[in-house]
């Protein structure tokens, strides 16, 4: 089992640490990203999408207890499926291929959402994960097309 180190020299080199440094984690080649499964991309995309929604919902300021439900409303499979439909006209062929792969990788599992919504939500998350890892500027362009108004959330 890996041990956490309190030694500053070991911490700076990553020795004794169970995780590589942040810098080592941030740079993946396009080939490395393309080798990831669609579900791995969706795993990353899920986190990025939720953080994006949390950031969007910060304004206008509100009481802290209001945030969680507003975020949940935006990250539900049904809402993600709707958003994917809104984004598709703005996607490149390469991005649509990532969407197709993500949709097809979604397992037929018991969820509160319909299978179609779950597949579309997984496809959106795969796309977001792919863009986050390969082209963050393009991710921002794509997310700007979401028909989301924080004041109405």
PDB file of C-alpha atoms in Angstrom:
ATOM      1  CA  UNK A   1       0.000   0.000   0.000  1.00  0.00           C
ATOM      2  CA  UNK A   2       1.341   3.450  -0.903  1.00  0.00           C
ATOM      3  CA  UNK A   3       2.177   5.802   1.930  1.00  0.00           C
ATOM      4  CA  UNK A   4       1.727   9.544   1.998  1.00  0.00           C
ATOM      5  CA  UNK A   5       4.984  11.307   2.672  1.00  0.00           C
ATOM      6  CA  UNK A   6       5.410  14.378   4.819  1.00  0.00           C
ATOM      7  CA  UNK A   7       8.992  14.817   3.620  1.00  0.00           C
ATOM      8  CA  UNK A   8       9.058  17.931   1.420  1.00  0.00           C
ATOM      9  CA  UNK A   9      11.767  16.479  -0.842  1.00  0.00           C
ATOM     10  CA  UNK A  10       9.786  13.310  -1.354  1.00  0.00           C
ATOM     11  CA  UNK A  11       6.616  15.309  -1.928  1.00  0.00           C
ATOM     12  CA  UNK A  12       8.246  17.478  -4.573  1.00  0.00           C
ATOM     13  CA  UNK A  13       9.512  14.447  -6.498  1.00  0.00           C
ATOM     14  CA  UNK A  14       6.377  12.411  -5.938  1.00  0.00           C
ATOM     15  CA  UNK A  15       8.280   9.684  -4.079  1.00  0.00           C
ATOM     16  CA  UNK A  16       6.089   7.912  -1.578  1.00  0.00           C
ATOM     17  CA  UNK A  17       2.976   9.540  -2.999  1.00  0.00           C
ATOM     18  CA  UNK A  18       0.186   7.350  -4.406  1.00  0.00           C
ATOM     19  CA  UNK A  19      -0.573   9.866  -7.166  1.00  0.00           C
ATOM     20  CA  UNK A  20       1.657  11.515  -9.748  1.00  0.00           C
ATOM     21  CA  UNK A  21       2.048  15.279  -9.648  1.00  0.00           C
ATOM     22  CA  UNK A  22      -0.647  17.446 -11.190  1.00  0.00           C
ATOM     23  CA  UNK A  23       1.695  18.393 -14.028  1.00  0.00           C
ATOM     24  CA  UNK A  24       2.225  14.728 -14.866  1.00  0.00           C
ATOM     25  CA  UNK A  25      -1.526  14.161 -15.030  1.00  0.00           C
ATOM     26  CA  UNK A  26      -2.475  17.051 -17.264  1.00  0.00           C
ATOM     27  CA  UNK A  27      -0.675  16.237 -20.503  1.00  0.00           C
ATOM     28  CA  UNK A  28      -2.098  13.380 -22.556  1.00  0.00           C
ATOM     29  CA  UNK A  29      -1.354  12.962 -26.218  1.00  0.00           C
ATOM     30  CA  UNK A  30      -4.224  12.843 -28.681  1.00  0.00           C
ATOM     31  CA  UNK A  31      -3.393   9.171 -29.270  1.00  0.00           C
ATOM     32  CA  UNK A  32      -3.605   8.447 -25.545  1.00  0.00           C
ATOM     33  CA  UNK A  33      -6.990  10.154 -25.336  1.00  0.00           C
ATOM     34  CA  UNK A  34      -8.254   8.303 -28.413  1.00  0.00           C
ATOM     35  CA  UNK A  35      -7.181   5.014 -26.805  1.00  0.00           C
ATOM     36  CA  UNK A  36      -9.442   5.646 -23.814  1.00  0.00           C
ATOM     37  CA  UNK A  37     -12.772   3.868 -23.725  1.00  0.00           C
ATOM     38  CA  UNK A  38     -15.884   5.991 -24.215  1.00  0.00           C
ATOM     39  CA  UNK A  39     -16.852   5.193 -20.623  1.00  0.00           C
ATOM     40  CA  UNK A  40     -13.493   6.513 -19.375  1.00  0.00           C
ATOM     41  CA  UNK A  41     -14.140   9.718 -21.331  1.00  0.00           C
ATOM     42  CA  UNK A  42     -17.639   9.888 -19.828  1.00  0.00           C
ATOM     43  CA  UNK A  43     -16.140   9.418 -16.351  1.00  0.00           C
ATOM     44  CA  UNK A  44     -14.015  12.537 -16.865  1.00  0.00           C
ATOM     45  CA  UNK A  45     -16.831  14.354 -18.663  1.00  0.00           C
ATOM     46  CA  UNK A  46     -19.246  13.751 -15.803  1.00  0.00           C
ATOM     47  CA  UNK A  47     -16.950  15.584 -13.386  1.00  0.00           C
ATOM     48  CA  UNK A  48     -16.190  18.414 -15.824  1.00  0.00           C
ATOM     49  CA  UNK A  49     -19.886  18.886 -16.671  1.00  0.00           C
ATOM     50  CA  UNK A  50     -20.944  19.000 -13.026  1.00  0.00           C
ATOM     51  CA  UNK A  51     -18.221  21.515 -12.198  1.00  0.00           C
ATOM     52  CA  UNK A  52     -19.283  23.618 -15.200  1.00  0.00           C
ATOM     53  CA  UNK A  53     -22.882  23.621 -13.974  1.00  0.00           C
ATOM     54  CA  UNK A  54     -21.822  24.489 -10.437  1.00  0.00           C
ATOM     55  CA  UNK A  55     -19.834  27.445 -11.791  1.00  0.00           C
ATOM     56  CA  UNK A  56     -22.762  28.599 -13.940  1.00  0.00           C
ATOM     57  CA  UNK A  57     -25.173  28.454 -11.029  1.00  0.00           C
ATOM     58  CA  UNK A  58     -23.078  30.647  -8.749  1.00  0.00           C
ATOM     59  CA  UNK A  59     -24.669  33.769 -10.195  1.00  0.00           C
ATOM     60  CA  UNK A  60     -26.920  35.288  -9.182  1.00  0.00           C
ATOM     61  CA  UNK A  61     -25.849  34.595  -5.585  1.00  0.00           C
ATOM     62  CA  UNK A  62     -28.279  32.583  -3.519  1.00  0.00           C
ATOM     63  CA  UNK A  63     -28.429  30.745  -0.247  1.00  0.00           C
ATOM     64  CA  UNK A  64     -26.099  27.767  -0.090  1.00  0.00           C
ATOM     65  CA  UNK A  65     -28.915  25.267   0.386  1.00  0.00           C
ATOM     66  CA  UNK A  66     -30.374  26.226  -3.031  1.00  0.00           C
ATOM     67  CA  UNK A  67     -27.332  25.102  -5.030  1.00  0.00           C
ATOM     68  CA  UNK A  68     -27.461  21.295  -4.703  1.00  0.00           C
ATOM     69  CA  UNK A  69     -30.951  20.860  -6.135  1.00  0.00           C
ATOM     70  CA  UNK A  70     -30.243  23.249  -8.981  1.00  0.00           C
ATOM     71  CA  UNK A  71     -27.119  21.274  -9.879  1.00  0.00           C
ATOM     72  CA  UNK A  72     -28.981  17.965  -9.674  1.00  0.00           C
ATOM     73  CA  UNK A  73     -31.639  19.346 -12.015  1.00  0.00           C
ATOM     74  CA  UNK A  74     -28.941  20.159 -14.595  1.00  0.00           C
ATOM     75  CA  UNK A  75     -26.962  16.909 -14.351  1.00  0.00           C
ATOM     76  CA  UNK A  76     -29.943  14.546 -14.605  1.00  0.00           C
ATOM     77  CA  UNK A  77     -29.798  12.193 -17.582  1.00  0.00           C
ATOM     78  CA  UNK A  78     -32.967  13.655 -19.081  1.00  0.00           C
ATOM     79  CA  UNK A  79     -31.527  17.182 -19.029  1.00  0.00           C
ATOM     80  CA  UNK A  80     -28.206  16.024 -20.442  1.00  0.00           C
ATOM     81  CA  UNK A  81     -30.016  14.188 -23.243  1.00  0.00           C
ATOM     82  CA  UNK A  82     -31.910  17.379 -24.077  1.00  0.00           C
ATOM     83  CA  UNK A  83     -28.701  19.418 -24.065  1.00  0.00           C
ATOM     84  CA  UNK A  84     -26.968  16.941 -26.364  1.00  0.00           C
ATOM     85  CA  UNK A  85     -29.781  17.370 -28.876  1.00  0.00           C
ATOM     86  CA  UNK A  86     -29.250  21.135 -28.731  1.00  0.00           C
ATOM     87  CA  UNK A  87     -25.505  20.781 -29.263  1.00  0.00           C
ATOM     88  CA  UNK A  88     -25.472  18.297 -32.148  1.00  0.00           C
ATOM     89  CA  UNK A  89     -25.891  20.917 -34.913  1.00  0.00           C
ATOM     90  CA  UNK A  90     -22.741  22.640 -33.635  1.00  0.00           C
ATOM     91  CA  UNK A  91     -20.506  19.552 -33.507  1.00  0.00           C
ATOM     92  CA  UNK A  92     -17.828  18.484 -35.963  1.00  0.00           C
ATOM     93  CA  UNK A  93     -17.783  15.028 -37.549  1.00  0.00           C
ATOM     94  CA  UNK A  94     -15.034  13.967 -35.136  1.00  0.00           C
ATOM     95  CA  UNK A  95     -17.103  15.139 -32.165  1.00  0.00           C
ATOM     96  CA  UNK A  96     -20.196  13.369 -33.487  1.00  0.00           C
ATOM     97  CA  UNK A  97     -18.121  10.184 -33.691  1.00  0.00           C
ATOM     98  CA  UNK A  98     -17.202  10.552 -30.009  1.00  0.00           C
ATOM     99  CA  UNK A  99     -20.909  11.063 -29.253  1.00  0.00           C
ATOM    100  CA  UNK A 100     -21.797   7.904 -31.205  1.00  0.00           C
ATOM    101  CA  UNK A 101     -19.150   5.874 -29.393  1.00  0.00           C
ATOM    102  CA  UNK A 102     -20.315   7.202 -26.015  1.00  0.00           C
ATOM    103  CA  UNK A 103     -23.945   6.437 -26.768  1.00  0.00           C
ATOM    104  CA  UNK A 104     -23.134   2.895 -27.882  1.00  0.00           C
ATOM    105  CA  UNK A 105     -20.974   2.241 -24.802  1.00  0.00           C
ATOM    106  CA  UNK A 106     -23.725   3.054 -22.329  1.00  0.00           C
ATOM    107  CA  UNK A 107     -24.621  -0.157 -20.593  1.00  0.00           C
ATOM    108  CA  UNK A 108     -28.177  -1.364 -20.351  1.00  0.00           C
ATOM    109  CA  UNK A 109     -28.420  -0.927 -16.613  1.00  0.00           C
ATOM    110  CA  UNK A 110     -31.212  -0.123 -14.248  1.00  0.00           C
ATOM    111  CA  UNK A 111     -31.482   3.627 -13.855  1.00  0.00           C
ATOM    112  CA  UNK A 112     -34.212   6.081 -13.058  1.00  0.00           C
ATOM    113  CA  UNK A 113     -33.899   7.452 -16.588  1.00  0.00           C
ATOM    114  CA  UNK A 114     -34.972   5.747 -19.796  1.00  0.00           C
ATOM    115  CA  UNK A 115     -32.308   3.779 -21.656  1.00  0.00           C
ATOM    116  CA  UNK A 116     -32.354   6.337 -24.484  1.00  0.00           C
ATOM    117  CA  UNK A 117     -31.840   9.272 -22.089  1.00  0.00           C
ATOM    118  CA  UNK A 118     -29.092   7.373 -20.262  1.00  0.00           C
ATOM    119  CA  UNK A 119     -27.311   6.645 -23.555  1.00  0.00           C
ATOM    120  CA  UNK A 120     -27.574  10.273 -24.665  1.00  0.00           C
ATOM    121  CA  UNK A 121     -26.322  11.502 -21.280  1.00  0.00           C
ATOM    122  CA  UNK A 122     -23.350   9.135 -21.461  1.00  0.00           C
ATOM    123  CA  UNK A 123     -22.674  10.381 -24.995  1.00  0.00           C
ATOM    124  CA  UNK A 124     -22.680  14.008 -23.801  1.00  0.00           C
ATOM    125  CA  UNK A 125     -20.342  13.169 -20.931  1.00  0.00           C
ATOM    126  CA  UNK A 126     -17.983  11.300 -23.297  1.00  0.00           C
ATOM    127  CA  UNK A 127     -17.903  14.334 -25.590  1.00  0.00           C
ATOM    128  CA  UNK A 128     -17.184  16.690 -22.702  1.00  0.00           C
ATOM    129  CA  UNK A 129     -14.443  14.402 -21.399  1.00  0.00           C
ATOM    130  CA  UNK A 130     -12.892  14.142 -24.861  1.00  0.00           C
ATOM    131  CA  UNK A 131     -12.918  17.896 -25.418  1.00  0.00           C
ATOM    132  CA  UNK A 132     -11.629  18.603 -21.922  1.00  0.00           C
ATOM    133  CA  UNK A 133      -8.638  16.351 -22.571  1.00  0.00           C
ATOM    134  CA  UNK A 134      -7.947  17.389 -26.165  1.00  0.00           C
ATOM    135  CA  UNK A 135      -9.265  20.903 -26.812  1.00  0.00           C
ATOM    136  CA  UNK A 136     -10.400  22.902 -23.771  1.00  0.00           C
ATOM    137  CA  UNK A 137     -10.982  25.995 -25.928  1.00  0.00           C
ATOM    138  CA  UNK A 138     -13.360  23.975 -28.111  1.00  0.00           C
ATOM    139  CA  UNK A 139     -15.095  22.651 -24.999  1.00  0.00           C
ATOM    140  CA  UNK A 140     -15.831  26.231 -23.988  1.00  0.00           C
ATOM    141  CA  UNK A 141     -17.198  26.962 -27.477  1.00  0.00           C
ATOM    142  CA  UNK A 142     -19.464  23.897 -27.349  1.00  0.00           C
ATOM    143  CA  UNK A 143     -20.718  24.588 -23.822  1.00  0.00           C
ATOM    144  CA  UNK A 144     -21.534  28.156 -24.848  1.00  0.00           C
ATOM    145  CA  UNK A 145     -24.255  26.683 -27.105  1.00  0.00           C
ATOM    146  CA  UNK A 146     -26.143  25.177 -24.180  1.00  0.00           C
ATOM    147  CA  UNK A 147     -29.564  26.835 -23.822  1.00  0.00           C
ATOM    148  CA  UNK A 148     -28.930  27.401 -20.130  1.00  0.00           C
ATOM    149  CA  UNK A 149     -29.994  30.492 -18.226  1.00  0.00           C
ATOM    150  CA  UNK A 150     -28.788  30.425 -14.593  1.00  0.00           C
ATOM    151  CA  UNK A 151     -31.460  32.898 -13.515  1.00  0.00           C
ATOM    152  CA  UNK A 152     -34.149  30.432 -14.611  1.00  0.00           C
ATOM    153  CA  UNK A 153     -32.525  27.333 -13.122  1.00  0.00           C
TER     154      UNK A 153
END
